[in-house]
Short mmCIF file of N, CA and C in Angstrom, two decimals:
data_model
loop_
_atom_site.label_atom_id
_atom_site.label_comp_id
_atom_site.label_asym_id
_atom_site.label_seq_id
_atom_site.Cartn_x
_atom_site.Cartn_y
_atom_site.Cartn_z
N MET A 51 -15.37 -9.87 -59.37
CA MET A 51 -16.19 -9.24 -59.10
C MET A 51 -16.99 -9.55 -60.69
N LEU A 52 -18.15 -10.15 -61.06
CA LEU A 52 -18.45 -10.60 -62.13
C LEU A 52 -20.13 -10.17 -62.20
N VAL A 53 -20.88 -9.36 -62.78
CA VAL A 53 -22.34 -9.34 -62.52
C VAL A 53 -23.70 -9.56 -63.53
N PHE A 54 -23.99 -10.65 -63.62
CA PHE A 54 -24.91 -11.21 -64.94
C PHE A 54 -26.24 -10.57 -64.25
N TRP A 55 -26.48 -9.61 -64.84
CA TRP A 55 -27.76 -8.24 -64.88
C TRP A 55 -29.07 -9.61 -64.99
N LYS A 56 -29.00 -10.07 -66.19
CA LYS A 56 -30.32 -10.80 -66.46
C LYS A 56 -30.12 -11.71 -65.94
N GLU A 57 -29.35 -12.92 -66.09
CA GLU A 57 -29.72 -13.83 -64.37
C GLU A 57 -29.48 -13.83 -63.14
N LYS A 58 -29.55 -12.30 -62.48
CA LYS A 58 -29.57 -12.17 -60.96
C LYS A 58 -28.61 -12.42 -60.15
N LEU A 59 -27.62 -12.52 -60.88
CA LEU A 59 -26.24 -13.56 -60.18
C LEU A 59 -24.97 -12.30 -59.67
N VAL A 60 -24.22 -12.69 -59.37
CA VAL A 60 -23.09 -11.76 -58.72
C VAL A 60 -21.40 -12.51 -58.72
N PHE A 61 -21.56 -12.86 -58.52
CA PHE A 61 -19.92 -13.16 -58.91
C PHE A 61 -18.81 -13.31 -58.15
N LEU A 62 -18.85 -13.18 -57.04
CA LEU A 62 -17.44 -12.23 -55.24
C LEU A 62 -15.96 -13.33 -55.94
N SER A 63 -15.36 -12.66 -56.36
CA SER A 63 -14.01 -12.94 -56.84
C SER A 63 -12.84 -13.46 -55.48
N VAL A 64 -12.70 -14.53 -54.85
CA VAL A 64 -11.87 -15.09 -53.53
C VAL A 64 -10.50 -15.02 -54.27
N PRO A 65 -9.74 -14.21 -53.70
CA PRO A 65 -8.32 -13.87 -54.84
C PRO A 65 -7.88 -15.59 -54.16
N LYS A 66 -7.00 -16.49 -54.90
CA LYS A 66 -6.41 -17.50 -55.57
C LYS A 66 -6.86 -18.35 -55.11
N THR A 67 -8.62 -18.60 -55.74
CA THR A 67 -9.15 -19.86 -55.60
C THR A 67 -9.63 -18.95 -57.43
N GLY A 68 -8.67 -19.26 -58.53
CA GLY A 68 -9.34 -19.58 -59.97
C GLY A 68 -9.70 -18.21 -60.14
N THR A 69 -10.02 -17.31 -59.99
CA THR A 69 -11.47 -16.89 -60.44
C THR A 69 -11.17 -15.94 -62.31
N THR A 70 -9.71 -15.79 -61.89
CA THR A 70 -9.20 -15.26 -62.58
C THR A 70 -9.31 -16.05 -64.43
N ALA A 71 -9.26 -17.15 -64.14
CA ALA A 71 -9.94 -18.33 -65.42
C ALA A 71 -11.53 -17.83 -65.85
N TYR A 72 -11.90 -18.07 -64.79
CA TYR A 72 -13.93 -17.73 -65.27
C TYR A 72 -13.81 -16.22 -65.17
N GLU A 73 -13.72 -14.74 -64.93
CA GLU A 73 -13.43 -14.09 -65.19
C GLU A 73 -13.36 -13.77 -67.12
N LYS A 74 -12.58 -14.19 -67.38
CA LYS A 74 -11.67 -13.90 -68.74
C LYS A 74 -12.57 -14.74 -68.96
N ALA A 75 -13.33 -16.15 -69.13
CA ALA A 75 -13.58 -16.17 -69.75
C ALA A 75 -15.61 -16.20 -69.91
N LEU A 76 -15.83 -15.20 -68.12
CA LEU A 76 -17.36 -14.80 -68.56
C LEU A 76 -17.39 -14.00 -68.77
N SER A 77 -16.54 -12.78 -68.82
CA SER A 77 -16.76 -11.73 -68.74
C SER A 77 -17.52 -11.11 -69.86
N PRO A 78 -17.06 -11.28 -71.06
CA PRO A 78 -18.10 -11.11 -72.52
C PRO A 78 -19.79 -11.10 -72.24
N LEU A 79 -19.84 -11.87 -71.52
CA LEU A 79 -21.62 -12.24 -71.11
C LEU A 79 -21.58 -11.20 -69.78
N ALA A 80 -20.66 -11.13 -69.11
CA ALA A 80 -21.82 -10.00 -67.44
C ALA A 80 -22.28 -8.94 -68.32
N SER A 81 -22.83 -8.34 -67.38
CA SER A 81 -23.50 -7.04 -67.37
C SER A 81 -22.10 -5.65 -66.36
N MET A 82 -22.53 -6.75 -66.19
CA MET A 82 -20.62 -5.74 -65.74
C MET A 82 -19.83 -6.53 -64.91
N THR A 83 -18.19 -5.54 -64.84
CA THR A 83 -17.24 -6.86 -64.86
C THR A 83 -16.20 -5.71 -64.44
N VAL A 84 -15.99 -6.22 -62.78
CA VAL A 84 -15.04 -5.51 -61.68
C VAL A 84 -14.09 -6.37 -61.91
N LEU A 85 -13.05 -5.39 -62.07
CA LEU A 85 -11.53 -5.35 -62.75
C LEU A 85 -10.23 -4.95 -61.66
N ASP A 86 -10.87 -3.57 -61.36
CA ASP A 86 -9.57 -2.79 -60.75
C ASP A 86 -10.78 -1.83 -60.17
N PRO A 87 -10.17 -0.73 -58.96
CA PRO A 87 -8.88 -1.71 -58.73
C PRO A 87 -9.04 -2.95 -57.33
N PRO A 88 -7.60 -3.40 -57.27
CA PRO A 88 -8.00 -4.92 -56.36
C PRO A 88 -9.43 -4.75 -55.41
N GLU A 89 -8.70 -3.96 -54.46
CA GLU A 89 -10.08 -3.49 -53.77
C GLU A 89 -11.46 -3.92 -53.77
N LEU A 90 -11.84 -3.70 -55.43
CA LEU A 90 -13.16 -3.80 -55.68
C LEU A 90 -12.82 -5.25 -56.58
N LYS A 91 -11.69 -5.51 -57.34
CA LYS A 91 -12.34 -6.38 -58.37
C LYS A 91 -12.47 -7.69 -56.77
N HIS A 92 -11.51 -7.46 -55.89
CA HIS A 92 -11.51 -9.19 -55.08
C HIS A 92 -12.31 -8.65 -53.58
N ALA A 93 -14.15 -8.04 -54.06
CA ALA A 93 -14.50 -6.84 -52.71
C ALA A 93 -15.59 -8.63 -51.81
N PRO A 94 -14.98 -8.33 -50.35
CA PRO A 94 -15.33 -9.21 -49.86
C PRO A 94 -16.99 -9.63 -50.30
N LEU A 95 -17.22 -10.32 -49.24
CA LEU A 95 -19.58 -9.73 -48.71
C LEU A 95 -19.46 -8.59 -47.93
N TYR A 96 -18.68 -8.36 -47.68
CA TYR A 96 -18.68 -6.73 -46.31
C TYR A 96 -19.09 -6.05 -47.13
N ARG A 97 -17.98 -6.19 -48.57
CA ARG A 97 -17.74 -4.78 -48.73
C ARG A 97 -19.26 -4.35 -50.30
N TYR A 98 -19.61 -6.11 -49.95
CA TYR A 98 -20.22 -6.21 -51.27
C TYR A 98 -21.76 -5.28 -51.04
N ASN A 99 -21.75 -5.62 -49.63
CA ASN A 99 -23.61 -5.67 -48.69
C ASN A 99 -23.17 -4.75 -48.63
N ARG A 100 -21.70 -3.46 -48.08
CA ARG A 100 -22.16 -2.37 -48.16
C ARG A 100 -21.84 -0.99 -49.23
N PHE A 101 -21.81 -2.04 -50.65
CA PHE A 101 -21.93 -0.77 -51.69
C PHE A 101 -22.75 -1.03 -52.65
N PHE A 102 -22.40 -2.40 -53.16
CA PHE A 102 -22.96 -3.18 -54.59
C PHE A 102 -24.92 -3.18 -53.97
N ARG A 103 -24.31 -3.95 -52.91
CA ARG A 103 -25.99 -4.69 -52.68
C ARG A 103 -27.42 -3.32 -52.53
N PRO A 104 -26.58 -1.92 -52.58
CA PRO A 104 -27.89 -1.25 -51.87
C PRO A 104 -27.85 -0.86 -53.26
N MET A 105 -26.94 -0.65 -54.34
CA MET A 105 -27.57 0.31 -55.12
C MET A 105 -28.14 -0.76 -56.53
N PHE A 106 -27.80 -2.18 -56.02
CA PHE A 106 -28.59 -3.44 -56.45
C PHE A 106 -30.23 -3.62 -57.08
N GLU A 107 -30.75 -3.02 -55.56
CA GLU A 107 -32.07 -2.57 -54.47
C GLU A 107 -32.38 -1.60 -54.85
N LYS A 108 -31.62 -0.70 -54.20
CA LYS A 108 -32.66 0.50 -53.70
C LYS A 108 -32.24 1.75 -55.57
N ALA A 109 -30.77 1.65 -56.46
CA ALA A 109 -31.34 2.40 -57.79
C ALA A 109 -31.79 1.57 -58.31
N CYS A 110 -31.49 0.13 -58.47
CA CYS A 110 -32.37 -0.78 -59.62
C CYS A 110 -33.96 -1.56 -58.67
N LYS A 111 -33.79 -2.03 -58.09
CA LYS A 111 -34.55 -2.70 -57.61
C LYS A 111 -34.62 -3.53 -57.42
N THR A 112 -34.04 -4.31 -57.82
CA THR A 112 -34.09 -5.70 -57.65
C THR A 112 -33.08 -6.68 -56.76
N GLN A 113 -33.04 -7.57 -56.30
CA GLN A 113 -32.65 -8.45 -55.11
C GLN A 113 -31.57 -9.81 -56.72
N MET A 114 -30.31 -9.62 -56.02
CA MET A 114 -29.47 -10.92 -56.75
C MET A 114 -28.92 -11.09 -55.34
N GLU A 115 -28.39 -12.54 -56.32
CA GLU A 115 -27.78 -13.97 -55.41
C GLU A 115 -26.46 -13.95 -56.05
N THR A 116 -25.60 -14.22 -54.93
CA THR A 116 -23.83 -13.66 -55.05
C THR A 116 -23.75 -15.34 -54.40
N MET A 117 -22.88 -15.75 -55.32
CA MET A 117 -21.76 -16.88 -55.83
C MET A 117 -20.55 -17.11 -55.18
N ALA A 118 -19.28 -17.56 -55.40
CA ALA A 118 -18.13 -17.24 -54.44
C ALA A 118 -17.52 -19.23 -54.97
N VAL A 119 -15.77 -19.19 -54.87
CA VAL A 119 -15.50 -20.05 -54.85
C VAL A 119 -14.45 -20.13 -53.08
N MET A 120 -13.88 -21.58 -52.68
CA MET A 120 -13.60 -21.46 -51.72
C MET A 120 -12.76 -22.67 -51.82
N ARG A 121 -11.33 -22.15 -51.65
CA ARG A 121 -10.48 -23.46 -51.09
C ARG A 121 -10.10 -24.48 -50.43
N GLU A 122 -9.41 -25.43 -50.93
CA GLU A 122 -9.39 -26.11 -48.99
C GLU A 122 -7.71 -25.20 -48.27
N PRO A 123 -8.30 -24.66 -46.81
CA PRO A 123 -7.49 -24.04 -46.59
C PRO A 123 -5.65 -24.59 -46.56
N VAL A 124 -5.34 -25.21 -46.62
CA VAL A 124 -3.51 -25.49 -46.34
C VAL A 124 -3.12 -25.53 -48.28
N SER A 125 -4.26 -25.91 -48.93
CA SER A 125 -4.18 -25.77 -50.59
C SER A 125 -3.89 -24.44 -51.21
N TRP A 126 -4.80 -23.23 -50.46
CA TRP A 126 -5.66 -21.37 -50.60
C TRP A 126 -3.92 -21.07 -49.88
N LEU A 127 -3.33 -21.52 -48.95
CA LEU A 127 -1.89 -21.47 -48.35
C LEU A 127 -0.73 -21.29 -49.63
N GLY A 128 -0.99 -22.98 -49.71
CA GLY A 128 -0.16 -23.08 -50.41
C GLY A 128 0.16 -21.84 -51.61
N SER A 129 -1.19 -21.73 -52.58
CA SER A 129 -1.19 -20.69 -53.75
C SER A 129 -0.52 -19.21 -53.81
N TRP A 130 -0.89 -19.13 -52.28
CA TRP A 130 -0.38 -17.83 -51.83
C TRP A 130 1.70 -17.85 -51.83
N TYR A 131 1.53 -18.35 -51.05
CA TYR A 131 3.31 -18.94 -50.27
C TYR A 131 4.30 -19.54 -52.36
N ARG A 132 3.15 -19.57 -53.27
CA ARG A 132 3.52 -20.36 -54.71
C ARG A 132 3.93 -18.59 -55.65
N TYR A 133 3.06 -17.97 -55.42
CA TYR A 133 2.46 -16.80 -56.10
C TYR A 133 3.90 -15.73 -55.79
N ARG A 134 3.48 -16.05 -54.04
CA ARG A 134 4.43 -14.25 -53.95
C ARG A 134 5.87 -15.44 -53.54
N GLN A 135 6.45 -16.48 -54.93
CA GLN A 135 7.65 -17.24 -55.20
C GLN A 135 8.10 -15.97 -56.48
N ARG A 136 7.54 -16.65 -57.76
CA ARG A 136 7.20 -15.65 -58.96
C ARG A 136 8.81 -14.54 -58.46
N PRO A 137 10.82 -15.04 -59.27
CA PRO A 137 10.84 -14.52 -59.44
C PRO A 137 10.65 -12.61 -59.26
N PHE A 138 10.02 -12.10 -60.21
CA PHE A 138 9.99 -10.64 -60.00
C PHE A 138 10.27 -10.11 -58.22
N MET A 139 9.31 -11.18 -57.13
CA MET A 139 8.17 -10.94 -56.18
C MET A 139 10.15 -10.18 -55.37
N GLU A 140 11.45 -11.43 -55.56
CA GLU A 140 12.80 -11.69 -54.81
C GLU A 140 13.23 -10.09 -54.28
N GLY A 141 13.44 -9.84 -53.40
CA GLY A 141 13.81 -9.07 -53.14
C GLY A 141 11.92 -8.21 -52.19
N LYS A 142 11.30 -8.28 -52.33
CA LYS A 142 10.15 -7.62 -52.02
C LYS A 142 8.97 -8.10 -50.63
N PRO A 143 9.08 -6.92 -49.71
CA PRO A 143 8.66 -7.41 -48.00
C PRO A 143 7.30 -8.73 -48.48
N ASN A 144 6.63 -8.48 -49.99
CA ASN A 144 6.09 -9.85 -49.28
C ASN A 144 6.76 -10.76 -50.79
N SER A 145 7.53 -11.13 -50.28
CA SER A 145 8.75 -12.32 -51.35
C SER A 145 8.29 -13.45 -50.10
N THR A 146 7.96 -14.64 -50.50
CA THR A 146 8.31 -15.71 -50.13
C THR A 146 9.75 -16.79 -50.07
N HIS A 147 10.48 -15.92 -51.31
CA HIS A 147 12.11 -16.34 -51.34
C HIS A 147 12.74 -17.73 -50.42
N GLU A 148 13.12 -16.54 -48.86
CA GLU A 148 13.77 -17.07 -47.81
C GLU A 148 12.89 -17.63 -47.14
N VAL A 149 11.80 -18.36 -47.05
CA VAL A 149 11.21 -18.66 -46.08
C VAL A 149 10.22 -19.97 -46.76
N SER A 150 10.77 -20.99 -45.70
CA SER A 150 9.64 -22.16 -45.97
C SER A 150 7.96 -22.22 -45.30
N PHE A 151 8.00 -23.15 -46.31
CA PHE A 151 6.24 -23.43 -46.34
C PHE A 151 5.76 -23.49 -44.78
N ASP A 152 6.82 -24.09 -44.09
CA ASP A 152 6.21 -24.32 -42.85
C ASP A 152 6.17 -23.22 -41.85
N ASP A 153 7.34 -22.15 -42.38
CA ASP A 153 7.01 -20.77 -41.52
C ASP A 153 6.35 -19.29 -41.85
N PHE A 154 5.77 -19.81 -43.40
CA PHE A 154 4.80 -19.29 -44.20
C PHE A 154 4.02 -19.14 -43.39
N VAL A 155 2.87 -20.92 -43.08
CA VAL A 155 2.19 -21.02 -43.00
C VAL A 155 2.07 -20.80 -40.54
N SER A 156 3.35 -20.85 -40.31
CA SER A 156 3.53 -20.31 -38.84
C SER A 156 3.08 -18.71 -38.44
N ALA A 157 3.83 -18.22 -39.53
CA ALA A 157 3.40 -16.71 -40.01
C ALA A 157 1.96 -16.27 -39.83
N TYR A 158 1.38 -16.97 -40.98
CA TYR A 158 -0.05 -15.94 -41.23
C TYR A 158 -0.81 -17.34 -39.79
N CYS A 159 -0.55 -17.71 -39.13
CA CYS A 159 -1.28 -18.12 -37.73
C CYS A 159 -0.86 -17.33 -36.78
N GLN A 160 -0.09 -15.98 -36.42
CA GLN A 160 -0.48 -15.47 -35.81
C GLN A 160 -1.09 -13.66 -35.63
N GLU A 161 -1.28 -13.16 -33.91
CA GLU A 161 -2.80 -12.55 -34.44
C GLU A 161 -2.67 -11.28 -35.62
N LYS A 162 -1.29 -10.63 -36.12
CA LYS A 162 -1.16 -10.32 -37.12
C LYS A 162 0.36 -10.05 -37.51
N PRO A 163 -0.33 -11.23 -38.52
CA PRO A 163 0.75 -11.58 -40.03
C PRO A 163 2.05 -11.18 -40.80
N PRO A 164 3.63 -10.51 -40.36
CA PRO A 164 4.06 -9.98 -41.84
C PRO A 164 3.19 -10.18 -42.69
N GLY A 165 3.55 -8.56 -43.32
CA GLY A 165 3.40 -8.46 -44.94
C GLY A 165 3.79 -9.53 -45.70
N PHE A 166 4.50 -10.80 -45.67
CA PHE A 166 4.55 -11.70 -46.72
C PHE A 166 4.08 -12.87 -45.79
N ALA A 167 2.75 -12.91 -44.88
CA ALA A 167 2.08 -13.68 -44.81
C ALA A 167 1.04 -13.18 -44.23
N ASN A 168 0.45 -11.95 -44.56
CA ASN A 168 -0.57 -11.53 -44.66
C ASN A 168 -0.85 -11.68 -45.90
N VAL A 169 -2.57 -12.74 -46.14
CA VAL A 169 -3.03 -13.04 -46.93
C VAL A 169 -4.38 -13.15 -46.97
N GLY A 170 -4.96 -12.58 -45.57
CA GLY A 170 -6.65 -12.50 -45.04
C GLY A 170 -7.25 -13.81 -45.17
N SER A 171 -8.58 -13.51 -44.85
CA SER A 171 -9.00 -15.35 -44.18
C SER A 171 -10.57 -15.34 -45.50
N GLN A 172 -10.18 -16.16 -46.09
CA GLN A 172 -11.61 -16.56 -46.20
C GLN A 172 -12.29 -16.65 -45.82
N ALA A 173 -12.23 -17.29 -44.73
CA ALA A 173 -13.46 -17.24 -43.66
C ALA A 173 -14.73 -15.53 -43.77
N LYS A 174 -13.29 -15.26 -43.18
CA LYS A 174 -13.73 -13.22 -43.22
C LYS A 174 -14.37 -13.00 -44.65
N PHE A 175 -13.50 -13.32 -45.30
CA PHE A 175 -14.33 -12.60 -47.27
C PHE A 175 -15.35 -13.24 -47.08
N LEU A 176 -15.96 -13.99 -46.69
CA LEU A 176 -17.18 -14.77 -47.19
C LEU A 176 -18.26 -14.73 -45.73
N GLU A 177 -17.93 -14.22 -45.19
CA GLU A 177 -18.80 -13.99 -43.38
C GLU A 177 -19.83 -13.65 -43.61
N PRO A 178 -21.05 -14.17 -43.73
CA PRO A 178 -22.38 -13.60 -43.12
C PRO A 178 -22.65 -12.03 -43.01
N ARG A 179 -24.10 -11.44 -43.46
CA ARG A 179 -23.78 -9.58 -42.73
C ARG A 179 -25.22 -10.09 -41.48
N PRO A 180 -24.71 -9.32 -40.64
CA PRO A 180 -25.76 -9.19 -39.49
C PRO A 180 -27.02 -8.90 -39.51
N ASN A 181 -27.47 -7.99 -41.08
CA ASN A 181 -28.55 -7.91 -41.75
C ASN A 181 -28.96 -8.96 -42.87
N GLY A 182 -28.74 -10.56 -42.34
CA GLY A 182 -28.72 -11.76 -43.63
C GLY A 182 -28.14 -11.50 -44.87
N THR A 183 -27.54 -10.64 -45.51
CA THR A 183 -26.15 -10.30 -46.79
C THR A 183 -25.49 -12.15 -46.36
N SER A 184 -25.22 -12.91 -46.82
CA SER A 184 -24.87 -14.66 -47.24
C SER A 184 -24.62 -14.42 -48.16
N ILE A 185 -23.29 -15.82 -48.65
CA ILE A 185 -23.52 -16.48 -50.18
C ILE A 185 -24.37 -17.42 -50.16
N ASP A 186 -24.86 -17.22 -51.48
CA ASP A 186 -26.10 -17.75 -52.07
C ASP A 186 -26.07 -18.78 -52.39
N HIS A 187 -24.68 -18.97 -53.46
CA HIS A 187 -23.68 -20.61 -53.52
C HIS A 187 -22.60 -20.17 -53.19
N LEU A 188 -21.73 -21.55 -52.35
CA LEU A 188 -20.39 -21.46 -51.87
C LEU A 188 -20.06 -22.75 -52.73
N PHE A 189 -18.74 -22.99 -53.43
CA PHE A 189 -18.48 -23.96 -53.73
C PHE A 189 -16.91 -23.72 -53.93
N ARG A 190 -16.32 -25.76 -53.20
CA ARG A 190 -15.16 -25.41 -53.20
C ARG A 190 -14.34 -26.10 -54.58
N TYR A 191 -13.83 -24.69 -54.58
CA TYR A 191 -12.31 -24.92 -55.94
C TYR A 191 -12.26 -26.50 -55.90
N GLU A 192 -12.26 -27.41 -55.31
CA GLU A 192 -12.00 -28.66 -55.69
C GLU A 192 -12.80 -29.29 -56.46
N ASP A 193 -13.90 -28.50 -56.67
CA ASP A 193 -15.59 -29.02 -57.24
C ASP A 193 -15.66 -28.77 -58.23
N GLN A 194 -14.30 -28.32 -58.92
CA GLN A 194 -14.62 -27.61 -59.87
C GLN A 194 -16.02 -28.09 -61.47
N SER A 195 -16.11 -29.24 -61.56
CA SER A 195 -17.11 -29.77 -62.41
C SER A 195 -18.32 -29.09 -61.88
N GLY A 196 -18.47 -29.42 -60.27
CA GLY A 196 -20.31 -28.87 -59.50
C GLY A 196 -20.09 -27.61 -59.98
N LEU A 197 -19.14 -26.22 -60.76
CA LEU A 197 -18.92 -25.03 -60.73
C LEU A 197 -19.41 -24.84 -62.15
N ILE A 198 -18.86 -25.60 -63.12
CA ILE A 198 -19.04 -25.41 -64.12
C ILE A 198 -20.36 -25.22 -64.47
N ALA A 199 -20.45 -26.74 -63.88
CA ALA A 199 -22.19 -26.97 -64.58
C ALA A 199 -22.77 -25.82 -63.67
N PHE A 200 -22.78 -25.11 -62.82
CA PHE A 200 -24.41 -24.07 -62.24
C PHE A 200 -23.99 -23.23 -62.78
N LEU A 201 -22.87 -22.47 -63.11
CA LEU A 201 -22.85 -21.23 -63.83
C LEU A 201 -23.65 -21.71 -65.97
N GLU A 202 -23.11 -23.05 -66.51
CA GLU A 202 -23.76 -23.40 -67.63
C GLU A 202 -25.05 -23.16 -68.00
N ASN A 203 -25.77 -23.82 -66.36
CA ASN A 203 -26.82 -23.96 -66.81
C ASN A 203 -27.65 -22.41 -66.05
N ARG A 204 -27.10 -21.83 -65.38
CA ARG A 204 -27.30 -20.61 -64.75
C ARG A 204 -27.60 -19.03 -66.27
N LEU A 205 -26.09 -19.22 -66.39
CA LEU A 205 -25.78 -18.32 -67.78
C LEU A 205 -26.28 -18.83 -69.54
N SER A 206 -27.09 -20.72 -69.31
CA SER A 206 -27.15 -20.40 -70.66
C SER A 206 -26.00 -21.14 -71.73
N ILE A 207 -24.37 -21.57 -71.02
CA ILE A 207 -23.80 -21.48 -71.82
C ILE A 207 -22.68 -22.88 -71.57
N LYS A 208 -22.03 -23.07 -72.50
CA LYS A 208 -20.96 -24.38 -72.63
C LYS A 208 -19.75 -23.23 -72.23
N LEU A 209 -18.94 -23.88 -70.86
CA LEU A 209 -17.70 -22.81 -70.11
C LEU A 209 -16.59 -23.63 -70.71
N ASP A 210 -15.90 -23.27 -71.48
CA ASP A 210 -14.67 -23.37 -72.01
C ASP A 210 -13.31 -23.29 -70.99
N LEU A 211 -12.30 -22.80 -70.34
CA LEU A 211 -11.96 -22.57 -69.40
C LEU A 211 -10.26 -22.26 -69.42
N PRO A 212 -9.91 -20.96 -69.97
CA PRO A 212 -7.96 -21.16 -69.84
C PRO A 212 -7.93 -21.08 -67.90
N ARG A 213 -6.50 -21.00 -68.43
CA ARG A 213 -5.28 -21.20 -67.01
C ARG A 213 -4.97 -19.69 -67.27
N GLU A 214 -4.61 -19.24 -66.17
CA GLU A 214 -4.87 -17.90 -66.18
C GLU A 214 -3.77 -17.80 -64.64
N ASN A 215 -2.81 -16.19 -64.66
CA ASN A 215 -2.68 -16.17 -63.35
C ASN A 215 -2.18 -17.27 -62.00
N VAL A 216 -1.52 -18.56 -63.08
CA VAL A 216 -1.17 -19.64 -62.70
C VAL A 216 -0.03 -19.27 -61.39
N SER A 217 0.28 -20.18 -60.03
CA SER A 217 1.62 -19.58 -58.91
C SER A 217 1.98 -20.80 -60.20
N PRO A 218 4.02 -20.51 -59.59
CA PRO A 218 4.16 -21.93 -60.53
C PRO A 218 4.50 -23.12 -59.50
N LYS A 219 4.84 -24.05 -60.22
CA LYS A 219 4.99 -25.48 -59.19
C LYS A 219 6.23 -25.21 -58.41
N MET A 220 5.36 -26.35 -57.24
CA MET A 220 5.86 -27.14 -57.22
C MET A 220 5.57 -27.90 -55.65
N ASP A 221 6.46 -28.53 -54.70
CA ASP A 221 5.96 -29.74 -53.89
C ASP A 221 6.34 -28.77 -52.91
N LEU A 222 4.99 -28.80 -52.01
CA LEU A 222 5.04 -28.59 -50.56
C LEU A 222 4.29 -29.31 -49.68
N LEU A 223 5.01 -29.43 -48.24
CA LEU A 223 4.87 -30.60 -47.17
C LEU A 223 4.67 -29.48 -46.62
N LEU A 224 4.01 -29.60 -45.63
CA LEU A 224 3.62 -28.99 -44.22
C LEU A 224 3.93 -29.87 -43.14
N SER A 225 4.58 -29.29 -42.31
CA SER A 225 4.81 -30.28 -41.32
C SER A 225 2.98 -30.96 -40.79
N THR A 226 3.56 -32.14 -39.74
CA THR A 226 1.98 -32.08 -38.80
C THR A 226 2.13 -31.36 -37.93
N ASP A 227 3.37 -30.95 -36.83
CA ASP A 227 3.07 -29.47 -36.02
C ASP A 227 2.60 -28.03 -36.39
N VAL A 228 2.92 -27.79 -38.08
CA VAL A 228 2.31 -26.62 -38.00
C VAL A 228 1.08 -26.78 -38.46
N GLU A 229 0.34 -27.74 -39.37
CA GLU A 229 -0.67 -28.29 -39.74
C GLU A 229 -1.64 -28.51 -38.63
N THR A 230 -0.92 -28.89 -37.34
CA THR A 230 -1.22 -28.32 -36.33
C THR A 230 -2.42 -27.36 -35.47
N GLU A 231 -1.66 -26.31 -35.77
CA GLU A 231 -1.54 -25.48 -35.11
C GLU A 231 -2.27 -23.97 -35.74
N LEU A 232 -2.26 -24.81 -37.36
CA LEU A 232 -3.26 -23.72 -38.41
C LEU A 232 -5.21 -24.11 -38.55
N ARG A 233 -4.55 -25.99 -37.53
CA ARG A 233 -6.20 -25.43 -38.07
C ARG A 233 -7.10 -24.92 -36.00
N GLN A 234 -5.60 -24.88 -35.78
CA GLN A 234 -6.50 -24.74 -34.13
C GLN A 234 -6.77 -23.36 -34.07
N ALA A 235 -4.89 -22.48 -35.14
CA ALA A 235 -5.61 -20.85 -34.90
C ALA A 235 -6.74 -21.02 -36.22
N ARG A 236 -6.37 -21.56 -37.15
CA ARG A 236 -7.78 -20.32 -38.33
C ARG A 236 -9.16 -21.65 -38.18
N SER A 237 -9.31 -21.99 -37.50
CA SER A 237 -10.51 -23.26 -37.84
C SER A 237 -11.82 -22.74 -38.13
N GLU A 238 -11.69 -21.63 -38.22
CA GLU A 238 -13.45 -21.34 -38.99
C GLU A 238 -12.94 -21.79 -39.72
N GLU A 239 -11.33 -21.39 -40.94
CA GLU A 239 -11.31 -21.82 -42.03
C GLU A 239 -12.10 -23.12 -42.65
N PHE A 240 -11.68 -23.38 -41.94
CA PHE A 240 -11.71 -25.91 -41.74
C PHE A 240 -13.05 -25.85 -41.79
N GLU A 241 -13.79 -24.65 -40.83
CA GLU A 241 -15.27 -25.14 -40.62
C GLU A 241 -16.07 -25.01 -41.43
N LEU A 242 -15.64 -23.74 -42.67
CA LEU A 242 -16.55 -24.32 -43.46
C LEU A 242 -16.90 -23.57 -44.49
N TRP A 243 -14.54 -24.66 -44.85
CA TRP A 243 -14.59 -25.29 -46.36
C TRP A 243 -15.08 -26.38 -45.74
N ASN A 244 -15.18 -27.06 -45.22
CA ASN A 244 -16.20 -28.60 -44.56
C ASN A 244 -17.57 -28.68 -44.98
N SER A 245 -18.28 -27.13 -44.49
CA SER A 245 -19.60 -27.33 -44.14
C SER A 245 -20.14 -27.69 -46.02
N ILE A 246 -18.79 -27.16 -46.90
CA ILE A 246 -19.65 -27.04 -47.84
C ILE A 246 -19.77 -28.43 -48.74
N SER A 247 -20.83 -28.34 -49.41
CA SER A 247 -21.60 -29.59 -49.67
C SER A 247 -20.75 -30.23 -51.43
N ALA A 248 -20.56 -31.05 -50.98
CA ALA A 248 -19.35 -31.60 -51.96
C ALA A 248 -19.71 -31.82 -52.83
#
C-alpha cells in the first residue's frame, strides 16, 4: 500500500497485479509505504476502511481517494499458479508443482479451496463497504498505459517501471470445461473486471 498525502491518494496493492514494480518506482514519492506484514501491504478495501480510513479522516481530518488494479481472472490465476511453481516452493503445501493448471483452477472454484489454490478473491478485495467506501479509481492490469497516464498526471511525474516479482514464464491453457466451471463459480470476478472502463 502506498499513501500519497499531498495528492490525497492511496494505492491499494491487489496481489499478482504488478504492484511490486509500482511500489519500487513510487516509494520514494510516497508519504507512507506499507510493505510488511503482507496482511497490511496487501490490505483489501475492507481492512483499509476499518483501520486506515478512520485514521486519515479522524486524526488527520482529510478524505483520501483510493486506487487499485484488477487483472483478468484467468490471467490472475495463471500468475498465482506460476508463482507457486518457483523452484523453492517444491515440496511445500502451497506448491503447484504436482498440479495441472486445470486442477489448480478447479480447486480454486471449491467453496473451501485447498492450500495450494487458496489465493483469495480480487472481487472480495475490492468490494465496496456498507458505509460507502469504495475504490475511486480502478484500472485493468491489461491497461498499463491508462494506469501509468493516471499516475503520471496525478503525481506530476514521469514513470519508469522496473520488472519486479515476475512469475516464471510458461504456456498455460485452460480447458473449456474448467473455464466454464470458473466463470460459473466465480462470476463476480468476471463481472467486476468487465465493468472496468477499458
